[in-house]
Coordinates of C-alpha atoms and ligand atoms in Angstrom, one line a residue:
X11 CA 1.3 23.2 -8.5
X12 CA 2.9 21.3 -11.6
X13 CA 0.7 18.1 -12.8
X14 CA 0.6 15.9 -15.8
X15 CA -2.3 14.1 -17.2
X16 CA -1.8 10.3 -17.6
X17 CA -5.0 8.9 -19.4
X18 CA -7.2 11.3 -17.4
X19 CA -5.4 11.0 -14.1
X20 CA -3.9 14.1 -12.5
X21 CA -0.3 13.4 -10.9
X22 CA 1.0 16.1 -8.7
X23 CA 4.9 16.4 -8.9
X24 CA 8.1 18.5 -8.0
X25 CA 11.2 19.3 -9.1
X26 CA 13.7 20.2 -7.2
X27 CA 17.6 20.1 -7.1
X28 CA 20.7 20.5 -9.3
X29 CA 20.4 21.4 -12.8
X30 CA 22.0 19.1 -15.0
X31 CA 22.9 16.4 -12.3
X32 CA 21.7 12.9 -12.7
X33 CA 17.9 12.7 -12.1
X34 CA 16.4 10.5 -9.2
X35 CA 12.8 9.5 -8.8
X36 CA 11.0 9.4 -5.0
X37 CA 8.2 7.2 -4.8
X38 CA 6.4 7.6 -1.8
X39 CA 4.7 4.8 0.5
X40 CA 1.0 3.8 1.3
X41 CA -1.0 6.7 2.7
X42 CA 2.0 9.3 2.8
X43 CA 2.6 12.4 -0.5
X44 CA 5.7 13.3 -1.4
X45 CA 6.4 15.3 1.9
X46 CA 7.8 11.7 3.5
X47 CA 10.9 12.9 1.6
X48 CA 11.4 15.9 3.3
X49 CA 14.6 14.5 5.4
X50 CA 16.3 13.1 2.5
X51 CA 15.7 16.4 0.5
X52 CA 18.5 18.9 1.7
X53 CA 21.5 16.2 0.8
X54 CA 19.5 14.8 -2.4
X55 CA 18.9 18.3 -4.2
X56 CA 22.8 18.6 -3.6
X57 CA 23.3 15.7 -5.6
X58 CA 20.4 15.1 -8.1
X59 CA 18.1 16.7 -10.0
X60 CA 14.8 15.3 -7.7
X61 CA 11.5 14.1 -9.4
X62 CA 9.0 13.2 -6.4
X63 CA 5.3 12.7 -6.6
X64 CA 2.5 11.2 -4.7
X65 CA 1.0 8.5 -5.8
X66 CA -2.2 8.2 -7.4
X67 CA -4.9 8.0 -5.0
X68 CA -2.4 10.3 -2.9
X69 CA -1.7 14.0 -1.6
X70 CA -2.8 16.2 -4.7
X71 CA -2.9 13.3 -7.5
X72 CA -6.0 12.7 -8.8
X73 CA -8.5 9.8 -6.6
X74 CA -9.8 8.1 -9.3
X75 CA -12.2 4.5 -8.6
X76 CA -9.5 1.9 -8.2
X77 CA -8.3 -0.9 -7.1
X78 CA -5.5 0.2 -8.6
X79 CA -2.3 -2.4 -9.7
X80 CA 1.5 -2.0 -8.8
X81 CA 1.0 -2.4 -13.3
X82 CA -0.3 1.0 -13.1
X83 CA 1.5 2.7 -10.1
X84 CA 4.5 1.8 -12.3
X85 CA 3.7 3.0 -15.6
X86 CA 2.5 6.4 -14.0
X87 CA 6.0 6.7 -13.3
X88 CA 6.7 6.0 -17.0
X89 CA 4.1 8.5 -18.3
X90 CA 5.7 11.1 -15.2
X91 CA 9.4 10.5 -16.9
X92 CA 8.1 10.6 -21.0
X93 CA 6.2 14.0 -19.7
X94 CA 9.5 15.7 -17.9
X95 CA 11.7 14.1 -21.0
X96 CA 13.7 12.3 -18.9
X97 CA 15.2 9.3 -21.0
X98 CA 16.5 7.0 -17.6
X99 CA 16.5 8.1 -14.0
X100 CA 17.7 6.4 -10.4
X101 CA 14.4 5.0 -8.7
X102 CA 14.0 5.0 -4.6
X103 CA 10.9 3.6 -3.3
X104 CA 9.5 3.0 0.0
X105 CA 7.7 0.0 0.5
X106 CA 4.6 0.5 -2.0
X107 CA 7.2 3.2 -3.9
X108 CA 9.2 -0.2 -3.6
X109 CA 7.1 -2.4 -5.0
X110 CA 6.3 0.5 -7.7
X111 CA 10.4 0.1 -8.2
X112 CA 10.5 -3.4 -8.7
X113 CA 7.9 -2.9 -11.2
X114 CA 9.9 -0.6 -13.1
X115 CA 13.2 -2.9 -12.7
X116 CA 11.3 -5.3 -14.6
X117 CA 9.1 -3.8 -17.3
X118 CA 10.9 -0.8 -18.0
X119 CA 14.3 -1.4 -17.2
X120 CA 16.2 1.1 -20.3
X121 CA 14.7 3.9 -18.3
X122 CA 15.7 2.9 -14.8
X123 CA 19.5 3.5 -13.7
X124 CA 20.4 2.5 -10.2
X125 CA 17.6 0.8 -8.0
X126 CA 17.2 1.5 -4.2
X127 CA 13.8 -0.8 -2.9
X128 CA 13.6 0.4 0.8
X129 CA 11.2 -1.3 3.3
X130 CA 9.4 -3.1 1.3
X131 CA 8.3 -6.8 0.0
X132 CA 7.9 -8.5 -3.3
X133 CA 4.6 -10.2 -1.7
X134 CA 2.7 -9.1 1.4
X135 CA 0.1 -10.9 2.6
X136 CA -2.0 -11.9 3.7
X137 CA -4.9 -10.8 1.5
X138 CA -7.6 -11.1 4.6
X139 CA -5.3 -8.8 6.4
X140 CA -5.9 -6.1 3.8
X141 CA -9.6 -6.5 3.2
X142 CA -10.0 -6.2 7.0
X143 CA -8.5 -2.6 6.5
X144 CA -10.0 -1.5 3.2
X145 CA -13.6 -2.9 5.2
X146 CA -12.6 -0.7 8.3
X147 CA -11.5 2.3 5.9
X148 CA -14.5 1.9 3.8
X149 CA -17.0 1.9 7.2
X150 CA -15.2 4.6 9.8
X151 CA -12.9 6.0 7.4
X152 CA -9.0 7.0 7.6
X153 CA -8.9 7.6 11.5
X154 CA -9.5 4.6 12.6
X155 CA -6.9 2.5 11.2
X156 CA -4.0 6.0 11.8
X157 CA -2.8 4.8 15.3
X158 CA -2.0 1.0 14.8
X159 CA -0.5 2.5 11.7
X160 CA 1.5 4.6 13.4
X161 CA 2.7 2.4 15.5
X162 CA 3.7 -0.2 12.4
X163 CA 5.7 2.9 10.7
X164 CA 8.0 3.9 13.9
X165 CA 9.1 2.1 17.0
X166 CA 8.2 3.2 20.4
X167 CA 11.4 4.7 21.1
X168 CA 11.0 7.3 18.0
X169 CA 7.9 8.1 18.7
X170 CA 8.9 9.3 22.1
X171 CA 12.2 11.0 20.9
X172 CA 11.0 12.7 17.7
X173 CA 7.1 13.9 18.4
X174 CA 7.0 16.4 16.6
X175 CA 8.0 14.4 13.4
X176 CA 5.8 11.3 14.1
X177 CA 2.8 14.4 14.0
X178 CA 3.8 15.6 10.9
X179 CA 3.7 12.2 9.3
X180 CA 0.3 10.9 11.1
X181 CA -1.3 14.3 9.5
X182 CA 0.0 13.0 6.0
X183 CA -1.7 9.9 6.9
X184 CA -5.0 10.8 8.6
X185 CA -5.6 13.6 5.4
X186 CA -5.5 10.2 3.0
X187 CA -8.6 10.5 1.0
X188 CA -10.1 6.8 2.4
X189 CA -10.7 6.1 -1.5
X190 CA -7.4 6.5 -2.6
X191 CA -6.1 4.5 0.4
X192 CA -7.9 1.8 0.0
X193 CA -7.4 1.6 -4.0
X194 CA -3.9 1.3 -3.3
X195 CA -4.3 -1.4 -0.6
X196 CA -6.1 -3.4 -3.2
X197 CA -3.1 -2.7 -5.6
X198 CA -0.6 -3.8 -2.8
X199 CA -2.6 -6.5 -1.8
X200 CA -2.5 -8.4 -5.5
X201 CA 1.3 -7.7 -6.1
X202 CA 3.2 -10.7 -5.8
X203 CA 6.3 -9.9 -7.6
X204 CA 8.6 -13.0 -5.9
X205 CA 9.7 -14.4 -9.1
X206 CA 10.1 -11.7 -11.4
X207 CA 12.1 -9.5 -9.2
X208 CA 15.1 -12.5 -10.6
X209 CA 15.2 -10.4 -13.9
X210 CA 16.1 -7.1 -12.5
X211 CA 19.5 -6.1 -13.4
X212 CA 20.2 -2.6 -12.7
X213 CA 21.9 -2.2 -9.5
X214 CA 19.9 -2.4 -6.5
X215 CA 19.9 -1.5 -3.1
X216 CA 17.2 -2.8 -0.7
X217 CA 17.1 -1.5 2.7
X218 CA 15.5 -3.1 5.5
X219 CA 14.2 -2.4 9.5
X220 CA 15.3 -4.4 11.9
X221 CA 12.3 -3.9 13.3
X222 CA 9.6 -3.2 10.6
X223 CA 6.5 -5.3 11.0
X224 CA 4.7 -4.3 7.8
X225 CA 7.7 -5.1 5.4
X226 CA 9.9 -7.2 7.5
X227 CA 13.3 -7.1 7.1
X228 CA 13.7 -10.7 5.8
X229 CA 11.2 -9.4 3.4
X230 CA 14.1 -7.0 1.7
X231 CA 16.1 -9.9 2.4
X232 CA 14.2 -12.5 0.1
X233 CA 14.3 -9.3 -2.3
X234 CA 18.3 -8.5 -2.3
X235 CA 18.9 -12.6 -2.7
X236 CA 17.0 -12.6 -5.7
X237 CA 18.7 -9.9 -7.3
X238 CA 22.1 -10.3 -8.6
X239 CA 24.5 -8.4 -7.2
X240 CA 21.8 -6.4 -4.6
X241 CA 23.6 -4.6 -1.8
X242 CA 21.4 -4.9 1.3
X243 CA 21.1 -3.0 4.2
X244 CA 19.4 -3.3 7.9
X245 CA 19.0 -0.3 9.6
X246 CA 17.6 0.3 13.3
X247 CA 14.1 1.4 12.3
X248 CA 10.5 0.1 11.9
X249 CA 9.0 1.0 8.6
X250 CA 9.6 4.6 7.9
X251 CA 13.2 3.9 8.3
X252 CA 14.2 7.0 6.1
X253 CA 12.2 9.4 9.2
X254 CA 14.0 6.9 12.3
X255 CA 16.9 6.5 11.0
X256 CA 17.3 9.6 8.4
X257 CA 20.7 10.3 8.5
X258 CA 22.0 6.7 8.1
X259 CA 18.9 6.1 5.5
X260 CA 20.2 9.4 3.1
X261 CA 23.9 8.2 3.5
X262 CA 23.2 4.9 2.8
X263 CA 21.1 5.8 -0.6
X264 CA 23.6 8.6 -1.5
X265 CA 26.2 6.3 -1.1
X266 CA 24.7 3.7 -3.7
X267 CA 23.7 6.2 -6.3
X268 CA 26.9 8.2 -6.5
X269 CA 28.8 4.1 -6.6
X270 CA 30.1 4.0 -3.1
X271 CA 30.0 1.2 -0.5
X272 CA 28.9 -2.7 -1.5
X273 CA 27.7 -5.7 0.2
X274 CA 25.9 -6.5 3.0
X275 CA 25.6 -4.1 6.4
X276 CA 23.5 -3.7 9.3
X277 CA 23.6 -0.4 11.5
Ligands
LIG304 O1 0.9 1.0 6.1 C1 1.3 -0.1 6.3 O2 0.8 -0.8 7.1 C2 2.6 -0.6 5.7 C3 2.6 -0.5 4.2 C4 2.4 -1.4 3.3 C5 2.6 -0.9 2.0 C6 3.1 0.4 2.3 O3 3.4 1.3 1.5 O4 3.0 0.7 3.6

Protein backbone atom coordinates (compact mmCIF):
# COMPACT_ATOMS: atom_id res chain seq x y z
CA UNK A 1 0.00 0.00 0.00
CA UNK A 2 2.12 3.11 -1.28
CA UNK A 3 2.11 6.11 1.45
CA UNK A 4 4.11 9.23 2.00
CA UNK A 5 4.81 11.00 5.12
CA UNK A 6 3.77 14.66 5.19
CA UNK A 7 5.01 16.16 8.67
CA UNK A 8 4.11 12.90 10.41
CA UNK A 9 0.87 12.23 8.56
CA UNK A 10 0.48 9.00 6.55
CA UNK A 11 -1.33 9.58 2.99
CA UNK A 12 -2.44 6.47 1.29
CA UNK A 13 -2.15 6.85 -2.68
CA UNK A 14 -2.32 5.09 -6.12
CA UNK A 15 -0.98 5.19 -9.27
CA UNK A 16 -2.50 4.03 -11.90
CA UNK A 17 -2.72 4.68 -15.76
CA UNK A 18 -0.61 5.61 -18.83
CA UNK A 19 3.01 5.98 -18.56
CA UNK A 20 4.23 9.13 -19.74
CA UNK A 21 0.66 10.78 -20.30
CA UNK A 22 -0.25 13.93 -18.65
CA UNK A 23 -0.81 13.34 -14.81
CA UNK A 24 -4.24 14.10 -13.15
CA UNK A 25 -4.91 14.39 -9.44
CA UNK A 26 -8.50 12.82 -7.83
CA UNK A 27 -9.46 14.34 -4.76
CA UNK A 28 -12.01 12.65 -3.10
CA UNK A 29 -15.22 14.11 -1.14
CA UNK A 30 -16.26 14.16 2.63
CA UNK A 31 -16.46 10.74 4.20
CA UNK A 32 -15.56 8.72 0.81
CA UNK A 33 -11.40 7.21 -0.11
CA UNK A 34 -10.27 7.09 -3.26
CA UNK A 35 -12.68 4.18 -4.36
CA UNK A 36 -15.46 7.10 -5.33
CA UNK A 37 -13.36 7.17 -8.48
CA UNK A 38 -13.83 3.87 -9.46
CA UNK A 39 -16.34 4.85 -12.46
CA UNK A 40 -14.22 7.45 -13.88
CA UNK A 41 -11.10 5.02 -13.71
CA UNK A 42 -11.37 2.66 -16.86
CA UNK A 43 -11.55 6.01 -19.42
CA UNK A 44 -9.07 8.06 -17.08
CA UNK A 45 -6.12 5.43 -16.95
CA UNK A 46 -6.58 5.58 -20.83
CA UNK A 47 -5.78 8.98 -20.83
CA UNK A 48 -3.65 10.01 -17.80
CA UNK A 49 -1.28 8.94 -15.67
CA UNK A 50 -3.85 8.95 -12.31
CA UNK A 51 -2.64 10.18 -8.82
CA UNK A 52 -5.74 9.47 -6.29
CA UNK A 53 -5.63 9.52 -2.55
CA UNK A 54 -7.98 9.74 0.36
CA UNK A 55 -7.89 12.47 2.19
CA UNK A 56 -6.40 12.81 5.50
CA UNK A 57 -8.70 11.74 8.07
CA UNK A 58 -9.86 9.23 5.20
CA UNK A 59 -9.68 5.45 3.95
CA UNK A 60 -6.03 4.42 4.89
CA UNK A 61 -4.49 8.09 5.43
CA UNK A 62 -3.45 8.68 8.69
CA UNK A 63 -6.51 10.18 11.49
CA UNK A 64 -4.59 12.55 13.14
CA UNK A 65 -6.54 15.26 15.98
CA UNK A 66 -7.86 17.89 13.68
CA UNK A 67 -9.99 20.15 12.79
CA UNK A 68 -8.22 20.14 9.94
CA UNK A 69 -8.17 23.38 7.17
CA UNK A 70 -8.93 23.31 3.39
CA UNK A 71 -4.88 25.20 4.05
CA UNK A 72 -3.81 21.87 4.85
CA UNK A 73 -6.07 19.41 2.68
CA UNK A 74 -4.37 21.43 0.00
CA UNK A 75 -0.80 21.44 0.76
CA UNK A 76 -1.03 17.55 1.32
CA UNK A 77 -1.62 17.53 -2.15
CA UNK A 78 1.56 19.64 -2.62
CA UNK A 79 3.69 17.49 -0.38
CA UNK A 80 1.75 14.15 -2.39
CA UNK A 81 3.02 15.94 -5.97
CA UNK A 82 6.94 17.09 -4.55
CA UNK A 83 6.97 13.21 -3.18
CA UNK A 84 5.86 11.52 -6.71
CA UNK A 85 8.12 14.40 -8.56
CA UNK A 86 5.51 15.62 -10.35
CA UNK A 87 6.29 19.34 -11.36
CA UNK A 88 2.33 20.36 -12.40
CA UNK A 89 -0.67 18.08 -12.75
CA UNK A 90 -4.66 18.46 -13.83
CA UNK A 91 -6.68 18.69 -10.37
CA UNK A 92 -10.51 17.09 -10.16
CA UNK A 93 -12.16 17.51 -6.99
CA UNK A 94 -15.47 16.59 -5.66
CA UNK A 95 -17.00 18.89 -3.43
CA UNK A 96 -14.44 18.94 -0.34
CA UNK A 97 -11.69 17.59 -3.26
CA UNK A 98 -13.22 20.83 -4.75
CA UNK A 99 -12.77 23.12 -2.32
CA UNK A 100 -9.14 21.30 -1.83
CA UNK A 101 -8.93 22.40 -5.81
CA UNK A 102 -9.67 25.84 -5.36
CA UNK A 103 -7.11 25.88 -2.74
CA UNK A 104 -4.61 24.78 -5.05
CA UNK A 105 -5.81 27.20 -7.93
CA UNK A 106 -4.92 29.82 -5.65
CA UNK A 107 -1.82 29.13 -3.62
CA UNK A 108 -0.09 26.87 -5.79
CA UNK A 109 -1.12 27.70 -9.10
CA UNK A 110 2.61 26.75 -11.17
CA UNK A 111 1.78 23.23 -10.18
CA UNK A 112 -1.77 23.01 -11.15
CA UNK A 113 -2.72 22.66 -15.04
CA UNK A 114 -6.33 22.42 -15.89
CA UNK A 115 -8.98 22.79 -13.05
CA UNK A 116 -12.21 20.66 -12.85
CA UNK A 117 -14.20 21.83 -9.25
CA UNK A 118 -17.17 19.34 -9.31
CA UNK A 119 -20.08 19.64 -6.83
CA UNK A 120 -18.84 21.76 -4.73
CA UNK A 121 -18.98 25.51 -3.07
CA UNK A 122 -16.59 28.17 -2.22
CA UNK A 123 -18.57 28.65 1.21
CA UNK A 124 -21.04 26.25 2.74
CA UNK A 125 -22.82 27.03 5.59
CA UNK A 126 -24.17 27.30 7.73
CA UNK A 127 -21.61 26.70 10.55
CA UNK A 128 -24.56 25.43 13.16
CA UNK A 129 -25.43 22.99 10.47
CA UNK A 130 -22.04 21.36 10.75
CA UNK A 131 -21.61 21.43 14.50
CA UNK A 132 -25.03 19.69 14.74
CA UNK A 133 -23.22 16.78 12.73
CA UNK A 134 -19.75 16.72 14.20
CA UNK A 135 -22.03 16.75 17.86
CA UNK A 136 -24.15 13.79 16.43
CA UNK A 137 -20.88 12.06 15.07
CA UNK A 138 -18.97 12.75 18.16
CA UNK A 139 -22.05 11.15 20.44
CA UNK A 140 -23.57 7.98 18.26
CA UNK A 141 -20.80 7.91 15.82
CA UNK A 142 -20.71 7.43 11.85
CA UNK A 143 -24.09 5.51 11.52
CA UNK A 144 -26.25 7.75 12.50
CA UNK A 145 -25.73 10.59 10.23
CA UNK A 146 -25.09 7.62 6.92
CA UNK A 147 -28.84 7.57 5.71
CA UNK A 148 -29.72 11.45 5.50
CA UNK A 149 -26.39 11.38 3.89
CA UNK A 150 -27.15 9.07 1.59
CA UNK A 151 -30.00 10.52 0.57
CA UNK A 152 -28.02 14.17 0.06
CA UNK A 153 -25.39 12.24 -2.24
CA UNK A 154 -28.05 10.45 -4.82
CA UNK A 155 -31.59 11.21 -5.68
CA UNK A 156 -34.33 8.84 -5.17
CA UNK A 157 -34.48 7.60 -8.50
CA UNK A 158 -30.68 6.34 -8.42
CA UNK A 159 -30.96 4.83 -5.49
CA UNK A 160 -33.63 2.65 -6.74
CA UNK A 161 -32.01 2.07 -10.26
CA UNK A 162 -28.42 1.44 -9.15
CA UNK A 163 -28.55 -0.43 -5.52
CA UNK A 164 -25.98 -2.12 -5.69
CA UNK A 165 -23.67 1.03 -6.27
CA UNK A 166 -25.48 3.30 -3.70
CA UNK A 167 -24.16 0.12 -1.17
CA UNK A 168 -20.84 0.23 -2.21
CA UNK A 169 -20.60 3.90 -1.54
CA UNK A 170 -22.71 3.95 1.93
CA UNK A 171 -19.99 1.20 3.07
CA UNK A 172 -17.23 3.88 2.18
CA UNK A 173 -19.15 6.07 4.26
CA UNK A 174 -20.33 4.24 7.27
CA UNK A 175 -16.30 2.76 7.63
CA UNK A 176 -15.39 6.74 8.09
CA UNK A 177 -13.31 6.77 11.21
CA UNK A 178 -15.91 9.37 13.10
CA UNK A 179 -12.57 11.35 13.93
CA UNK A 180 -11.39 11.86 10.74
CA UNK A 181 -14.99 12.83 9.57
CA UNK A 182 -15.55 15.22 11.73
CA UNK A 183 -11.96 16.92 11.47
CA UNK A 184 -12.71 17.42 8.04
CA UNK A 185 -16.28 18.90 8.64
CA UNK A 186 -14.50 21.39 10.85
CA UNK A 187 -12.15 22.07 7.85
CA UNK A 188 -15.16 22.41 5.50
CA UNK A 189 -17.04 24.22 7.79
CA UNK A 190 -14.28 27.42 8.10
CA UNK A 191 -13.55 27.45 4.29
CA UNK A 192 -14.92 30.38 2.83
CA UNK A 193 -13.08 30.80 -0.36
CA UNK A 194 -15.79 33.42 -2.20
CA UNK A 195 -13.36 35.97 -2.96
CA UNK A 196 -10.22 34.39 -3.72
CA UNK A 197 -11.51 31.91 -6.07
CA UNK A 198 -11.37 35.52 -8.54
CA UNK A 199 -7.56 34.84 -8.84
CA UNK A 200 -7.66 31.46 -10.24
CA UNK A 201 -6.44 31.36 -13.70
CA UNK A 202 -5.91 27.95 -14.87
CA UNK A 203 -8.72 26.74 -16.80
CA UNK A 204 -11.57 25.48 -14.94
CA UNK A 205 -14.40 23.41 -15.16
CA UNK A 206 -17.05 23.34 -12.40
CA UNK A 207 -19.68 20.87 -12.58
CA UNK A 208 -22.87 21.10 -10.84
CA UNK A 209 -26.36 18.85 -9.90
CA UNK A 210 -29.33 19.98 -10.72
CA UNK A 211 -30.44 18.51 -7.94
CA UNK A 212 -27.61 18.45 -5.28
CA UNK A 213 -28.63 19.84 -1.88
CA UNK A 214 -25.27 19.80 -0.12
CA UNK A 215 -23.38 21.82 -2.86
CA UNK A 216 -26.15 23.32 -4.86
CA UNK A 217 -25.84 23.87 -8.21
CA UNK A 218 -25.95 27.69 -7.99
CA UNK A 219 -23.17 27.06 -5.70
CA UNK A 220 -20.74 25.87 -8.78
CA UNK A 221 -22.54 28.59 -10.38
CA UNK A 222 -21.35 31.55 -8.03
CA UNK A 223 -17.87 29.45 -8.48
CA UNK A 224 -17.68 29.38 -12.64
CA UNK A 225 -18.86 33.33 -12.62
CA UNK A 226 -16.00 34.13 -10.62
CA UNK A 227 -13.59 32.50 -12.55
CA UNK A 228 -12.57 33.82 -15.82
CA UNK A 229 -13.15 31.97 -18.50
CA UNK A 230 -14.82 28.81 -16.27
CA UNK A 231 -16.80 26.29 -18.39
CA UNK A 232 -19.77 25.21 -16.35
CA UNK A 233 -21.75 22.27 -16.41
CA UNK A 234 -25.23 21.01 -14.79
CA UNK A 235 -25.74 17.53 -14.96
CA UNK A 236 -28.99 15.47 -13.78
CA UNK A 237 -27.52 14.33 -10.37
CA UNK A 238 -27.57 15.10 -6.68
CA UNK A 239 -24.17 15.25 -5.20
CA UNK A 240 -22.22 12.30 -6.28
CA UNK A 241 -22.87 13.35 -9.75
CA UNK A 242 -19.71 11.43 -11.10
CA UNK A 243 -21.70 7.74 -9.57
CA UNK A 244 -25.52 9.24 -11.04
CA UNK A 245 -24.47 10.45 -13.83
CA UNK A 246 -21.00 8.59 -14.58
CA UNK A 247 -20.82 8.47 -18.09
CA UNK A 248 -21.86 12.12 -18.78
CA UNK A 249 -19.55 13.17 -15.51
CA UNK A 250 -16.16 11.17 -17.21
CA UNK A 251 -17.02 12.69 -20.70
CA UNK A 252 -17.57 15.89 -19.54
CA UNK A 253 -14.07 15.93 -17.50
CA UNK A 254 -12.27 14.05 -20.28
CA UNK A 255 -13.52 16.49 -22.58
CA UNK A 256 -12.04 19.57 -20.58
CA UNK A 257 -8.65 18.08 -19.83
CA UNK A 258 -7.76 16.74 -23.34
CA UNK A 259 -9.22 20.81 -24.58
CA UNK A 260 -12.56 19.86 -26.04
CA UNK A 261 -16.00 21.45 -25.59
CA UNK A 262 -16.42 25.24 -23.95
CA UNK A 263 -19.12 27.24 -22.36
CA UNK A 264 -22.04 26.65 -20.55
CA UNK A 265 -24.24 23.16 -20.82
CA UNK A 266 -26.80 21.44 -18.91
CA UNK A 267 -27.69 17.64 -19.50
O1 LIG B 1 -21.69 14.98 2.94
C1 LIG B 1 -22.31 15.98 2.66
O2 LIG B 1 -23.29 16.31 3.30
C2 LIG B 1 -21.91 16.86 1.54
C3 LIG B 1 -20.53 17.28 1.52
C4 LIG B 1 -20.02 18.46 1.89
C5 LIG B 1 -18.60 18.51 1.65
C6 LIG B 1 -18.39 17.21 1.03
O3 LIG B 1 -17.34 16.75 0.58
O4 LIG B 1 -19.56 16.50 1.00
Amino acid sequence: MPTIDNEGVRLHYQVEGKEDAPWLVLSNSLGTTLAMWEPQMPDLAQRFRVLRYDTRGHGASGVPTGPYSVAQLGRDVIALMDALHIERAHFCGLSMGGMTGMWLGIHAAPRIERLALCNTSALIGPAEVWNTRIAKVDSEGMAAIVPAVIDRWFTPAFQQRAPQQVAQVREMLAQTQASGYTANCAAVRDMDQREEVARIQAPTLVIAGTHDQATPAKDGKLVADRIAGARYVELDAAHLSNWEQADKFTATLVDFLTGKGQGVAHG
